[in-house]
Amino acid sequence: MHRAFPCFTPVAEHSLLVEFGERIDRDVHARVLALDTALAAAPSAGFREAVPAYASLLIRFDPLTTDHPAVEAHTRTLLDQPLAPRSPTPREVEVCYDADLSPDLAEVARATGLSPEAVIAAHLAGRYEVYMYGFAPGYAYLAGVPEALHMPRKAAALRGVPAGSVLIAGPQCLVSTITMPTGWWIIGRSPTRILTRDPARPFLFDVGDPVRFRRISRAEYEAGRND
Amino acid sequence: MTDAVLEVLFAGPHVSVQDAGRPGLMRFGVPASGPLDRQAFAAANLALGNPPDAPAIEVSLGGLVLTCRSGEVGFAVAGGGFILDHAAQKRGSWTIATLRAGEKLAIRPGHWGSWCYLAFAGALQSPLWLGHAATHALSGFGGGRLAAGQVWTVAGTRATREGAFPCPVFARPRHDLRVTIGPQDRFFTPGTIDTFLHAPWRITEAWDRMGVRLAGPQIAPEAALDMLSEPILRGSVQVAGDGVASVLLADHQTTGGYPKIATVLDCDLDAMVQLRPRDLLRFTAVSPAEAVQIARAEAGRRHRYRETLTRP
């Protein structure tokens, strides 16, 4: 099944899906971000919002003001222009790997043939980037888990996993924001708030931001959590 | 101007505070939330002279019982055909009345519909999240779910007219849902898409604010596990790997890796949610251009109805 990209698909009366590929890939994602940035700078008439994902951007519009062909035409003119330079802000997420906060660390170590300390070192060495949000408010999917730590999802989800859990599966990492079931591997806990409680900037990351993890002690974790 | 203090005596599951929703944040994993039936919600507010987006209570088939501890407040109920038991009188939805200190108001399912809206002539005092009272069910963020024992205040209560107001035809349950095919229809064979469009479907009990699961033929996707997560919309018809279809609603996940065989027109969703479990529905494919025309025509009808509510 070969499709030509970018691929435009109208959705219901109010949206246009623009796809740039079918893989998790930095170059493909860079094109998603470039269009997202260009649209934010020059929205079409009736523009409502854009939702970036790994390889696609969904554009929602007001069907009383515009329609799919007009939005597609506007989008094509943006794609023809040179890429505007993005200036993403590096973000830091603190993580404590103490055993009771990282219930799957030993299993990940066994499965990867590494020591728990080597798993931690590999996780900290990863250069992550926010590829998209999804699932729940503030659930940011960070691509960039080093290959040595790529683990398939667990066969069954674990219930009641607390907010702040640092989870990995395949090339992806995320920091949970609410208590949820998950089939991902829990390798640490973070006091860093992705839902910041700051009305001016309610979410820590923008899609496209680079992210590093920084190891903290238990005392720092407890202090950060009580902030 | 004074306050009315209300106590919740009983609240069924999925009864929550909603305003018109917090749009524009899907990129951060936040769906708009807001009322499942936006037309009935706005009608209840407008009938009282409120702005159409004022916080109100969304009542599920589980029902709601409130008592007024102090003060008095006009209220309106719109949405499905629920039964209001209040002040020794039984009335239907699409009614305005006054709840006085010591009185009880019970809202229970009637002959049709799955959701109704209880709005107050005044300002329902509600916690906000990101500036909105709309409750996101999964997290509980926003105004929140109602539970027995809670006390809610309506500030600045006003006297209102009383009596019935018209239930428009478009507020009735809709069994024929118009869809555009896709955006991930490439994961389905033409025969499967044909089955999707021609089979009768049923609403199931697996229904919450995130979505409703349908009963019908298996329409399993081919090789769907290869699909990357893509944005999801209110109205997406998502098919899980086992071939079971769901229609996603106000509190949908914003991205996901199950293919969407079709997308229900947004203007058909308010009437769809007034179907009940076991009700039949069908999907009819329209082109994107037809979808825009339909949306514009529906918006015109709704605008004209709203004008009748706000006319002095």
Short mmCIF file of N, CA, C and O in Angstrom, two decimals, chain B residues 34 54 113 139 142 154 183 198 202 204 206 242 246 256:
data_model
loop_
_atom_site.label_atom_id
_atom_site.label_comp_id
_atom_site.label_asym_id
_atom_site.label_seq_id
_atom_site.Cartn_x
_atom_site.Cartn_y
_atom_site.Cartn_z
N GLY B 34 -17.23 19.12 27.96
CA GLY B 34 -18.49 19.82 27.74
C GLY B 34 -19.64 18.83 27.61
O GLY B 34 -19.45 17.62 27.66
N ALA B 54 -23.18 28.75 30.24
CA ALA B 54 -23.07 28.81 31.71
C ALA B 54 -22.99 27.39 32.30
O ALA B 54 -23.60 26.47 31.77
N GLY B 113 -34.42 9.11 25.68
CA GLY B 113 -33.25 9.96 25.93
C GLY B 113 -32.34 9.39 27.00
O GLY B 113 -32.75 8.60 27.85
N SER B 139 -10.04 12.25 34.47
CA SER B 139 -9.19 12.87 35.50
C SER B 139 -10.01 13.46 36.63
O SER B 139 -9.48 13.69 37.72
N GLY B 142 -11.91 19.90 36.55
CA GLY B 142 -13.04 20.76 36.22
C GLY B 142 -14.03 20.75 37.36
O GLY B 142 -13.67 20.52 38.52
N VAL B 154 -25.70 28.20 44.18
CA VAL B 154 -26.00 29.02 43.00
C VAL B 154 -26.04 30.46 43.48
O VAL B 154 -26.86 30.81 44.33
N PRO B 183 -10.73 8.73 8.70
CA PRO B 183 -9.55 8.83 7.82
C PRO B 183 -8.67 7.57 7.73
O PRO B 183 -7.72 7.59 6.95
N HIS B 198 -24.02 -0.82 5.88
CA HIS B 198 -25.33 -1.42 5.63
C HIS B 198 -25.88 -2.19 6.82
O HIS B 198 -27.07 -2.49 6.85
N ARG B 202 -26.25 -1.42 17.20
CA ARG B 202 -26.97 -1.13 18.43
C ARG B 202 -26.04 -0.43 19.41
O ARG B 202 -24.86 -0.77 19.51
N THR B 204 -24.70 0.02 23.09
CA THR B 204 -24.57 -0.93 24.21
C THR B 204 -24.52 -0.17 25.54
O THR B 204 -24.50 1.06 25.58
N ALA B 206 -21.99 -0.22 27.38
CA ALA B 206 -20.60 0.23 27.58
C ALA B 206 -20.50 1.66 27.07
O ALA B 206 -20.10 1.91 25.94
N ASP B 242 -10.15 -6.34 17.76
CA ASP B 242 -11.11 -7.46 17.74
C ASP B 242 -12.32 -7.16 16.87
O ASP B 242 -13.27 -7.96 16.83
N SER B 246 -16.52 1.60 18.27
CA SER B 246 -17.00 2.56 19.27
C SER B 246 -17.08 3.93 18.62
O SER B 246 -16.28 4.25 17.74
N GLY B 256 -4.64 8.15 19.25
CA GLY B 256 -4.74 6.72 19.52
C GLY B 256 -4.38 5.92 18.28
O GLY B 256 -4.38 6.45 17.16
#
